[in-house]
GROMACS .gro file of C-alpha atoms in nm:
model
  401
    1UNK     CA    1   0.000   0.000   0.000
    2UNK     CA    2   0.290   0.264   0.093
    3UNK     CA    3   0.480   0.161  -0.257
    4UNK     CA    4   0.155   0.245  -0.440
    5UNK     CA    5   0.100   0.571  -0.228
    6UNK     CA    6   0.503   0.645  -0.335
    7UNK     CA    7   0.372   0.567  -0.681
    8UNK     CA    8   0.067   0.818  -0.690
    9UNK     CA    9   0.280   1.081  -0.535
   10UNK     CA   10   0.533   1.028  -0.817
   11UNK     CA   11   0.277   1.042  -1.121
   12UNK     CA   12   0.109   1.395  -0.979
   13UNK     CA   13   0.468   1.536  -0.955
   14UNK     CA   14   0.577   1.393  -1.309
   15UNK     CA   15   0.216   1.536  -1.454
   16UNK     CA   16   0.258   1.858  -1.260
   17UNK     CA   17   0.631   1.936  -1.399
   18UNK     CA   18   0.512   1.805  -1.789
   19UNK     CA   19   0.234   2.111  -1.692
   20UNK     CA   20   0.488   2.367  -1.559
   21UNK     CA   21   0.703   2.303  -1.868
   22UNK     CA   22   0.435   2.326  -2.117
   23UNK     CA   23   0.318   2.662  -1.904
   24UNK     CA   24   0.663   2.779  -1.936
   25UNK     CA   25   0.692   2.876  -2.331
   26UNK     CA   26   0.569   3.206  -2.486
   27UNK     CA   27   0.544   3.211  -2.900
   28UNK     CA   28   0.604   3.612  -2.986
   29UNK     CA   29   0.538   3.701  -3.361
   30UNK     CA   30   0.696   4.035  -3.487
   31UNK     CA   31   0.830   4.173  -3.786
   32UNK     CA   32   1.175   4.096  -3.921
   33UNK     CA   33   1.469   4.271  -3.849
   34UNK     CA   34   1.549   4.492  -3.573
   35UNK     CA   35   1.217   4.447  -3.384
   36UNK     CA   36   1.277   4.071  -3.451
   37UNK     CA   37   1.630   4.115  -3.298
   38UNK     CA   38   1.544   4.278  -3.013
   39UNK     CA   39   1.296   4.073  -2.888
   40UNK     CA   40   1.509   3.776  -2.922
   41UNK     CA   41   1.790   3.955  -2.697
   42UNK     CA   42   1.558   4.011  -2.433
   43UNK     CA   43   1.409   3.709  -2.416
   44UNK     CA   44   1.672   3.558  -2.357
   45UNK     CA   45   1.762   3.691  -2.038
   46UNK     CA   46   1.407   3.666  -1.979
   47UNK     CA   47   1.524   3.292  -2.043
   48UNK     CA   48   1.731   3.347  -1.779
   49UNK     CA   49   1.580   3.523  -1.478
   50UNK     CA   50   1.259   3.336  -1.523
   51UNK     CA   51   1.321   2.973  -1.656
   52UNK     CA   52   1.019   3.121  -1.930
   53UNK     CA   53   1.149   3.058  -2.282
   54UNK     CA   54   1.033   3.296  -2.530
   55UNK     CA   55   1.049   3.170  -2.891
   56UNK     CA   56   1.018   3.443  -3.144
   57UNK     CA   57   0.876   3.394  -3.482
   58UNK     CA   58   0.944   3.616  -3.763
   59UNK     CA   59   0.576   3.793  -3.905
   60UNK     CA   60   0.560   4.097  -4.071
   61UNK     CA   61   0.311   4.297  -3.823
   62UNK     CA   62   0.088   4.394  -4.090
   63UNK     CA   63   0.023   3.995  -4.173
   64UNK     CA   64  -0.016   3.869  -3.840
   65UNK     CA   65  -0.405   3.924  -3.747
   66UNK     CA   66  -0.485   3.751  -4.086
   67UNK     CA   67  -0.328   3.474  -3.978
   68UNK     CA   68  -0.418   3.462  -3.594
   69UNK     CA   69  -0.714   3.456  -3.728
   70UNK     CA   70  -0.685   3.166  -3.916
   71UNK     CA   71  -0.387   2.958  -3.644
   72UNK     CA   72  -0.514   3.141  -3.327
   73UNK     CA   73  -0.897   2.914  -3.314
   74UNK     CA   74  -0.699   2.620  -3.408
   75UNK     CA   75  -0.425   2.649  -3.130
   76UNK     CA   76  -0.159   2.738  -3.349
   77UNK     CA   77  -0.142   3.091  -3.320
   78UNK     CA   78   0.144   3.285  -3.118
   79UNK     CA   79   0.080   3.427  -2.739
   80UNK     CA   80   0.192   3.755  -2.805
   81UNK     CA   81   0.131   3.972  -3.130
   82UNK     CA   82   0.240   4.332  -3.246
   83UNK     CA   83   0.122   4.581  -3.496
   84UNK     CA   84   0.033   4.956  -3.525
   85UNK     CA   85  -0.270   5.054  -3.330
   86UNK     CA   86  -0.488   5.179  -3.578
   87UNK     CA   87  -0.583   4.764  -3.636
   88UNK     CA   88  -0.690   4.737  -3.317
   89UNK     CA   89  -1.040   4.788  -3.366
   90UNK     CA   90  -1.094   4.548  -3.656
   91UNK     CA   91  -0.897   4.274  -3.443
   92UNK     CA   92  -1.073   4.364  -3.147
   93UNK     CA   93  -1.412   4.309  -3.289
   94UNK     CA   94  -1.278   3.991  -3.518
   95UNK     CA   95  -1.235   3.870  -3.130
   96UNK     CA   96  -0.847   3.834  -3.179
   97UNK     CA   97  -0.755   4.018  -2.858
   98UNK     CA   98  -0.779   3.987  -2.474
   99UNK     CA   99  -0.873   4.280  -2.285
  100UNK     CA  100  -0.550   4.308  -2.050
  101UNK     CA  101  -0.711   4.363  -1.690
  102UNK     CA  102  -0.652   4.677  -1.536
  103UNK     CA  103  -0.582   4.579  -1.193
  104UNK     CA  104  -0.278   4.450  -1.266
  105UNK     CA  105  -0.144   4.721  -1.515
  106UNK     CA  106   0.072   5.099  -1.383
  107UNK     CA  107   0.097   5.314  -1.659
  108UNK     CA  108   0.353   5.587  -1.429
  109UNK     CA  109   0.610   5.650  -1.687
  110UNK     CA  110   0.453   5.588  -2.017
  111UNK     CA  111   0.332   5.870  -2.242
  112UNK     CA  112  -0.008   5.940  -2.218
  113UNK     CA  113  -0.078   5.975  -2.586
  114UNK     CA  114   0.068   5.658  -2.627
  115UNK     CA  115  -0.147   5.459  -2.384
  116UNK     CA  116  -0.430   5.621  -2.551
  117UNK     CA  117  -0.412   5.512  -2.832
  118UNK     CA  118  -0.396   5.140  -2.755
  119UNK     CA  119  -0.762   5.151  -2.578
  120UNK     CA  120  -1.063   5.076  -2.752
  121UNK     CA  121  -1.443   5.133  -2.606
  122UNK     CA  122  -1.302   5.214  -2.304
  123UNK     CA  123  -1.023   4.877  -2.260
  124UNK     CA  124  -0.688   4.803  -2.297
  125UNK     CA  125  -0.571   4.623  -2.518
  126UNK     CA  126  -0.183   4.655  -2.568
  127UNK     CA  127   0.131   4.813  -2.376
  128UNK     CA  128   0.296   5.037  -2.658
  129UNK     CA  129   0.645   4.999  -2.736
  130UNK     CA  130   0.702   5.257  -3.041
  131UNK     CA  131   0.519   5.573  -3.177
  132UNK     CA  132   0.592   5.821  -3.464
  133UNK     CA  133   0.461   6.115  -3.605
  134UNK     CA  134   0.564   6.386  -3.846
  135UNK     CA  135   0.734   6.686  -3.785
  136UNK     CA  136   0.982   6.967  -3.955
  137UNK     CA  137   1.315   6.843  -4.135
  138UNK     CA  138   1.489   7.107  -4.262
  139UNK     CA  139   1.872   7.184  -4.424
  140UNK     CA  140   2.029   7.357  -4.158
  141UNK     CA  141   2.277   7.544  -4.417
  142UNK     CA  142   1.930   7.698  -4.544
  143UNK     CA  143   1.726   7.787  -4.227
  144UNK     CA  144   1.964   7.749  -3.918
  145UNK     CA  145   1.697   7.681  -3.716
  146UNK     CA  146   1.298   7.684  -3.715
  147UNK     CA  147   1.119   8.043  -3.566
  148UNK     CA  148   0.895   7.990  -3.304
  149UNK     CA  149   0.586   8.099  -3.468
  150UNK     CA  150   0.458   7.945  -3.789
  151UNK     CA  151   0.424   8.255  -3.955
  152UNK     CA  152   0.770   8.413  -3.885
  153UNK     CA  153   0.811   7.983  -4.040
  154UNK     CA  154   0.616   8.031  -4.360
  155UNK     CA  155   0.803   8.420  -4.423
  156UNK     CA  156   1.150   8.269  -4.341
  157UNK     CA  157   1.100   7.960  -4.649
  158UNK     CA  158   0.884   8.181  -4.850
  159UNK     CA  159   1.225   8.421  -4.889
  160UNK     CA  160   1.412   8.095  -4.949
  161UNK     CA  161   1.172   7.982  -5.209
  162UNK     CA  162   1.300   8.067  -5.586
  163UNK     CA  163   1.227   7.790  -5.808
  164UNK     CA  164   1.413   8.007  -6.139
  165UNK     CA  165   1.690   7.934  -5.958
  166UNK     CA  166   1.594   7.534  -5.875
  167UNK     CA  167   1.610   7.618  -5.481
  168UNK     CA  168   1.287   7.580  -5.283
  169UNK     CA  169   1.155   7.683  -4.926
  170UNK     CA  170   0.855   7.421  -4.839
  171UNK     CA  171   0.691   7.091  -4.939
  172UNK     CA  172   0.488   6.844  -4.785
  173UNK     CA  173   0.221   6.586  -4.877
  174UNK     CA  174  -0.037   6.831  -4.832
  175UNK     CA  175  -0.340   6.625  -4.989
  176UNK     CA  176  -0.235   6.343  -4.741
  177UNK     CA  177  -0.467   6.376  -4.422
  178UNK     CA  178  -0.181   6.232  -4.188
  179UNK     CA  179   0.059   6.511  -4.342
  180UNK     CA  180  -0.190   6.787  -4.249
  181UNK     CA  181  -0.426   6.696  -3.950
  182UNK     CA  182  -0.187   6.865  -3.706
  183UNK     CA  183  -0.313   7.211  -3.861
  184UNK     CA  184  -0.665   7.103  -3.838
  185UNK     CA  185  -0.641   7.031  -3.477
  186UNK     CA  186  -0.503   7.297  -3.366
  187UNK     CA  187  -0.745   7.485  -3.509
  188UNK     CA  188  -1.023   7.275  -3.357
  189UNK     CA  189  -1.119   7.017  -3.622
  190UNK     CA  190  -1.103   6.632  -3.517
  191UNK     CA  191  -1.156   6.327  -3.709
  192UNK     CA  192  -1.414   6.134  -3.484
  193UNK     CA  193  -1.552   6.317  -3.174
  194UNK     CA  194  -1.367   6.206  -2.900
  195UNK     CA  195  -1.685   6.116  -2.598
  196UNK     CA  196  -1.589   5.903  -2.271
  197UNK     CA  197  -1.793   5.589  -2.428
  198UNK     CA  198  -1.469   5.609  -2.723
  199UNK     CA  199  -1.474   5.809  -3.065
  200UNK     CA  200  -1.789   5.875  -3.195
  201UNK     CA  201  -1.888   5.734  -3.559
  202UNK     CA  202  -2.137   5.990  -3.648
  203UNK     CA  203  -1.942   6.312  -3.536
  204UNK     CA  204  -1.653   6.388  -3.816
  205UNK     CA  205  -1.489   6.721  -3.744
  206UNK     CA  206  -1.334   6.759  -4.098
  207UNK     CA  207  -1.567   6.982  -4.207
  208UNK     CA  208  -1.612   7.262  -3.892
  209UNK     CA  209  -1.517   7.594  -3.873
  210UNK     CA  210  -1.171   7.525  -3.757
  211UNK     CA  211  -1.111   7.251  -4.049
  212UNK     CA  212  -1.217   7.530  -4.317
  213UNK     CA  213  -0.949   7.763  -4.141
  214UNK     CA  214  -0.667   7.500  -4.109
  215UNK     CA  215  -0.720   7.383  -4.518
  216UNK     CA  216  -0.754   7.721  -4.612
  217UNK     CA  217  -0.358   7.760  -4.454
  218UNK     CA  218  -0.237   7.518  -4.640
  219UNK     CA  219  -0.365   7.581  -4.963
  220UNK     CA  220  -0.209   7.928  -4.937
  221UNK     CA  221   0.091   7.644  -4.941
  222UNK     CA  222   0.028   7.668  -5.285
  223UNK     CA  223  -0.105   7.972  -5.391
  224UNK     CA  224   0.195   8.114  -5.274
  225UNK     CA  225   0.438   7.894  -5.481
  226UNK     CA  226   0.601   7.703  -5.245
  227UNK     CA  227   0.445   7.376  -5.314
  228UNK     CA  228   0.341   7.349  -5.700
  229UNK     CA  229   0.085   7.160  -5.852
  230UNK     CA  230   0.237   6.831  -5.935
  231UNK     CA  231   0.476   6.758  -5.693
  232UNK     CA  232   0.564   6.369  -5.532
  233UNK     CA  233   0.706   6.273  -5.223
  234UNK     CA  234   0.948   6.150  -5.447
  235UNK     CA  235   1.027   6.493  -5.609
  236UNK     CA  236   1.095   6.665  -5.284
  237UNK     CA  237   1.284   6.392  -5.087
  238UNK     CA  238   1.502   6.390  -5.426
  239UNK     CA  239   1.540   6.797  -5.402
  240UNK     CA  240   1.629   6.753  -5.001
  241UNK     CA  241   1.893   6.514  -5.119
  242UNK     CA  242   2.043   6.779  -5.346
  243UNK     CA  243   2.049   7.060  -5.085
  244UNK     CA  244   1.797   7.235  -5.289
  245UNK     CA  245   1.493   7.225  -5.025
  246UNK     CA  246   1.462   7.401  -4.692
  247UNK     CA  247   1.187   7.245  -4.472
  248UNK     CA  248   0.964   6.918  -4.552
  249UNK     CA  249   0.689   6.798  -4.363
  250UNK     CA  250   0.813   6.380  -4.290
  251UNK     CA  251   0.814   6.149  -4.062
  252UNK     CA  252   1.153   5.937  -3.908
  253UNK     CA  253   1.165   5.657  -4.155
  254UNK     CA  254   1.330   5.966  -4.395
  255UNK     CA  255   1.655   6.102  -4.235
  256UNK     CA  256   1.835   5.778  -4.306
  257UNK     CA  257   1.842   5.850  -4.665
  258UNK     CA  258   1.916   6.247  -4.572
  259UNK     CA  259   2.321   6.086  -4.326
  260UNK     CA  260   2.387   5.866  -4.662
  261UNK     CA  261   2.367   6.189  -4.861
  262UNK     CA  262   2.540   6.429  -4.605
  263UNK     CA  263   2.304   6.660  -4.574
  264UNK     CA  264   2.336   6.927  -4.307
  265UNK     CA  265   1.985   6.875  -4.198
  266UNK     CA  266   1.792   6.921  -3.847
  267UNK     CA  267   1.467   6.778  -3.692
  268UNK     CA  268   1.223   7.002  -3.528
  269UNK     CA  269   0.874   6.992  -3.386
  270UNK     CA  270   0.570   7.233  -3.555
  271UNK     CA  271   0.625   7.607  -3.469
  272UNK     CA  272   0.333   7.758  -3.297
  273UNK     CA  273   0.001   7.853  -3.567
  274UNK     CA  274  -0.131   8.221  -3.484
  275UNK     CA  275  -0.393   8.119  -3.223
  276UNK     CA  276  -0.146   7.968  -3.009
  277UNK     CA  277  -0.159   7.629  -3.024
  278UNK     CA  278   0.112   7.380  -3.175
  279UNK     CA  279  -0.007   7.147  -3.430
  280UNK     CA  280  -0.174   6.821  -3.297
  281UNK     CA  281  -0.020   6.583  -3.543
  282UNK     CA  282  -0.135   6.226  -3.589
  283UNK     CA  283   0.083   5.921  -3.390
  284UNK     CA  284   0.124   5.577  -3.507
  285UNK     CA  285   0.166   5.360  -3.221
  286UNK     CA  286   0.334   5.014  -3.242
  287UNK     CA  287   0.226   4.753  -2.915
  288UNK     CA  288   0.210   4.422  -2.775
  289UNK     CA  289  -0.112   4.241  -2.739
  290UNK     CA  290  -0.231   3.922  -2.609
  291UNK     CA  291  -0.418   3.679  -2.830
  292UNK     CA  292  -0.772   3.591  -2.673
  293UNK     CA  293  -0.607   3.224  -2.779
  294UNK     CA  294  -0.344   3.210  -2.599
  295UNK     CA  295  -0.358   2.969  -2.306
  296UNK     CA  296  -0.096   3.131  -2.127
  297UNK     CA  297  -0.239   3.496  -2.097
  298UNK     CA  298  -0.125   3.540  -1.733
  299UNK     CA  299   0.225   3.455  -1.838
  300UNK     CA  300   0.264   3.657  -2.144
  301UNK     CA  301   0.116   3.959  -1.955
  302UNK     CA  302   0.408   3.968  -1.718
  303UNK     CA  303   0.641   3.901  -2.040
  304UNK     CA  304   0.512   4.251  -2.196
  305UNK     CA  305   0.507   4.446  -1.904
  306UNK     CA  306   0.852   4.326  -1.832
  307UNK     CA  307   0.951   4.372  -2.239
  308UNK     CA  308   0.798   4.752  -2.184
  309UNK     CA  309   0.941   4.813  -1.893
  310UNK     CA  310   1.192   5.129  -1.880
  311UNK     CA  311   1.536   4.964  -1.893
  312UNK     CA  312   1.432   4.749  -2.176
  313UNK     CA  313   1.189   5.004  -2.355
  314UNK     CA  314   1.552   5.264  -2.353
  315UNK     CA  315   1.745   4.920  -2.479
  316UNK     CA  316   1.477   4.905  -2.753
  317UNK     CA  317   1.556   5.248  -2.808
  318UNK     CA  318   1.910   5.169  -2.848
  319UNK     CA  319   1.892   4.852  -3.013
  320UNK     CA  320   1.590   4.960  -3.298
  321UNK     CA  321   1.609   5.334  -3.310
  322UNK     CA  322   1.231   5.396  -3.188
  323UNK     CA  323   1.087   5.652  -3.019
  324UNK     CA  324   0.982   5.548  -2.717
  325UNK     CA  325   0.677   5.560  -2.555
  326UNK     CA  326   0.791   5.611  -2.190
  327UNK     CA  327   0.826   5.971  -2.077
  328UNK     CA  328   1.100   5.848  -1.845
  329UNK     CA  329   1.291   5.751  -2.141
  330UNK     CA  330   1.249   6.011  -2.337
  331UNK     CA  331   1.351   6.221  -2.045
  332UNK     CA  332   1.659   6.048  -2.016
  333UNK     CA  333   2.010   6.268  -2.144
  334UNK     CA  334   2.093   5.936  -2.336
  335UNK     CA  335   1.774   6.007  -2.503
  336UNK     CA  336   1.809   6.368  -2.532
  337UNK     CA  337   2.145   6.384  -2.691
  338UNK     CA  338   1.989   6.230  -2.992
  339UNK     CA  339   1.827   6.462  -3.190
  340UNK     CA  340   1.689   6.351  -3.452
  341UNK     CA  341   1.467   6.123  -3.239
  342UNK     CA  342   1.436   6.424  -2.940
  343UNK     CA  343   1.205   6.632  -3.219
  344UNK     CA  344   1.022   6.383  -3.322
  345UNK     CA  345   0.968   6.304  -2.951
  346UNK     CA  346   0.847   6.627  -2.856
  347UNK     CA  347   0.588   6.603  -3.162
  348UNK     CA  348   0.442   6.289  -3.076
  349UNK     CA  349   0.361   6.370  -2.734
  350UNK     CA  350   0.182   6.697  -2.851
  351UNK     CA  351  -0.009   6.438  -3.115
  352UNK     CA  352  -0.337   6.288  -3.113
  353UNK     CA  353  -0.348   5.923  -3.163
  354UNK     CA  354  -0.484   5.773  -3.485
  355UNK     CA  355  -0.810   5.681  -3.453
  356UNK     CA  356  -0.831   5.289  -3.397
  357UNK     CA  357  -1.155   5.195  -3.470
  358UNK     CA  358  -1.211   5.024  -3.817
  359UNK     CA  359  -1.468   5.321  -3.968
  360UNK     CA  360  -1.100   5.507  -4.004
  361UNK     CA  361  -1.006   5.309  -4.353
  362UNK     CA  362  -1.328   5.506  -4.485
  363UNK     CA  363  -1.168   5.862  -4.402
  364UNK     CA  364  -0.840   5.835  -4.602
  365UNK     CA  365  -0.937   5.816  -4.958
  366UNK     CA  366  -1.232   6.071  -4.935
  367UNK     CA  367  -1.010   6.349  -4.760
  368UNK     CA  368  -0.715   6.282  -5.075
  369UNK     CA  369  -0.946   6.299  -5.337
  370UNK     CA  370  -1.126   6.613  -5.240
  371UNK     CA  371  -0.818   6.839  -5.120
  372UNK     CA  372  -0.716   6.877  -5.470
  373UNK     CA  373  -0.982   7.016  -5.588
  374UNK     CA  374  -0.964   7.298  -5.300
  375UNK     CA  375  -0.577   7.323  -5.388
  376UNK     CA  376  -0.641   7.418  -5.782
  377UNK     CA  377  -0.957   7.631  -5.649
  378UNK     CA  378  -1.199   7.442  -5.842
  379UNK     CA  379  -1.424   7.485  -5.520
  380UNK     CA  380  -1.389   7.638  -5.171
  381UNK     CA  381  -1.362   7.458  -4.858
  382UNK     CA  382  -1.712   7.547  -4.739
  383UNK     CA  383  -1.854   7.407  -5.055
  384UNK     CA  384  -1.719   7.050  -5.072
  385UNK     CA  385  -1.566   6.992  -4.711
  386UNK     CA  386  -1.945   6.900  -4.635
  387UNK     CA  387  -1.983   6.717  -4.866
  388UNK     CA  388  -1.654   6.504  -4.768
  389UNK     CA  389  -1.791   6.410  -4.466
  390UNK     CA  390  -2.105   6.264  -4.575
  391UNK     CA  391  -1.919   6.062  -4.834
  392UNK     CA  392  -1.743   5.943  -4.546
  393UNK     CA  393  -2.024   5.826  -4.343
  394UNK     CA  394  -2.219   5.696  -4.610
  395UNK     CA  395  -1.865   5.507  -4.669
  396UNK     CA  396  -1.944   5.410  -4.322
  397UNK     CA  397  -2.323   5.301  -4.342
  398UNK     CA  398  -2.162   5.047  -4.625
  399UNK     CA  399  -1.921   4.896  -4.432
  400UNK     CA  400  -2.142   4.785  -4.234
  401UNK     CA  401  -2.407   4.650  -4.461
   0.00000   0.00000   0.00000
């Protein structure tokens, strides 16, 4: 009777360590590369200091919720995901994501903007890792440095501007609402009402008093000759590269070309508009979510809390050149000393996250194809900015048909 007592005692100990080991394995996806890379080097001293291994398989982010949604019901799928947070709302209501409990979450340190923009109707569903935005990049042997106020901006490039002699003062994607909503906030428009119940569907803000003001600004972008009719991305990336372009609007994936071709250039936030405020620009965010699948969501919480954490979110900084999305970070002189990524830092945390829930895909196209028309004067703002928006929600009304 004792041997077979031993033997019992033996089989829930051998059961309970195959459990323990099983419990002990977190699948990551993430995109190749450096975000690939880092995670790897962190997991392993996760490895380490918590016996959890962390395997990390290489998804572009912008694949992955296709295909948790296909692996994820049939236990297949990874633990942890990443992408930008504007898909959270689609993934959220294709039931790909777990709610991460609040009680067990402290957000001191992160950037507020940043945490917004990973909640959606009012949960959380991410800790972010990585934001970006636009701002200013300009050729310091040009413009030395940016004014203060807009204006004093647009009079300083507006002397630089002389196309006769192939050297220009200011271009940016102006018919590209991510390029421009900055002005419109500032001067009061918004994409989707913002209400305590999340962003409301059936209040766009594109078409208010302080949107007609804001596109009115930059159409005088135009009209005053510093950003012709015609002009690319391409085309004024190409003149940066030649030294023949003061300011851009553009975001950080651009600089890298801008050290390859030795330009003297500089990073800084949006001056100040006339009423005051700075421009509001839109952020990306970039977090790590839990997969309603995963079996381990406990464990893989702790994982990206720890991954998030400041020491590793200023190694991520070092390791993948991100802005981070810790004020303690960004705070830090390491941090500061950089600046390229300082500007762009100061930007993002004036910005207003991009809205995550999935009615946004019907804004873009709308907004680009009617800002032309304003640009060329075909018709005014007040004339066809109305008429934007109700494309846009009847864009809406057939999405969800």
């Amino acid at each position: 009777m004792k041997r077979v007592v031993m033997l019992l005692v033996l089989m829930v100990l051998v059961l309970g360590l195959s459990f323990n080991v099983e419990a002990t394995k977190l699948v990551v996806w993430e995109s190749s590369g450096t975000e690939e890379e880092f995670v790897k080097l962190v997991g392993e001293k996760y490895t380490e200091e918590t016996g959890v291994e962390i395997e990390v398989v290489a998804i572009d982010q912008l694949s992955q919720s296709d295909k948790l949604a296909l692996d994820g019901p049939a236990g297949k799928g990874a633990d942890i995901v990443a992408w930008p947070n504007d898909a959270i709302g689609k993934t959220v209501e294709q039931g790909l994501l777990w709610p991460l409990p609040k009680d067990k979450l402290n957000f001191d340190g992160y950037t507020e903007s940043a945490v917004r923009a990973v909640r959606y109707k009012g949960k959380l569903y991410g800790l972010p890792y990585a934001m970006e935005t636009v701002a200013i990049i300009y050729n310091k042997d040009l413009i030395p440095e940016i004014p203060a106020t807009f204006d004093e901006f647009l009079e300083k490039v507006l002397e630089l501007n002389k196309p006769n002699e192939q050297q220009y003062g200011f271009m940016g994607q102006i018919w590209k609402l991510y390029h421009i909503f900055g002005f419109i906030s500032a001067y009061g428009g918004y994409v989707f009402k913002e209400t305590e119940n999340g962003l409301d569907v059936n209040d766009i803000g594109l078409a208010t008093e302080g949107a007609i003001k804001a596109v009115k600004l930059i159409k005088t972008f135009r009209t005053s000759g510093l950003m012709p009719e015609g002009i690319t991305d391409d085309i004024f990336d190409g003149l940066f590269q030649e030294g023949k372009l003061a300011a851009q609007i553009s975001g950080p994936w651009a600089f890298g070309n801008y050290k390859e071709a030795d330009i003297n250039y500089g990073i800084a936030p949006f001056p100040k508009l006339d009423n005051g405020e700075y421009p509001h620009t839109l952020i990306g965010v970039k977090a790590y979510y839990i997969s309603a699948f995963s079996e381990q969501k406990e464990e893989a919480l702790k994982f990206i809390k720890w991954l998030t954490n400041k020491e590793n979110s200023f190694k991520h900084y070092q390791e993948a050149a991100i802005i981070p999305t810790r004020d303690d970070v960004i705070s830090l002189p390491e941090f500061q000393e950089n600046e390229d990524l300082r500007a762009f830092a100061i930007q993002a945390r004036r910005g207003i996250p991009m809205p995550n829930i999935p009615e946004m895909m019907q804004v873009w196209d709308p907004v680009e194809n009617t800002l032309p028309f304003i640009f060329k004067g075909q018709v005014s703002p007040e004339e066809v900015l109305p008429i934007m928006v109700e494309q846009i929600k009847e864009n809406i009304e057939q999405m969800k048909q």
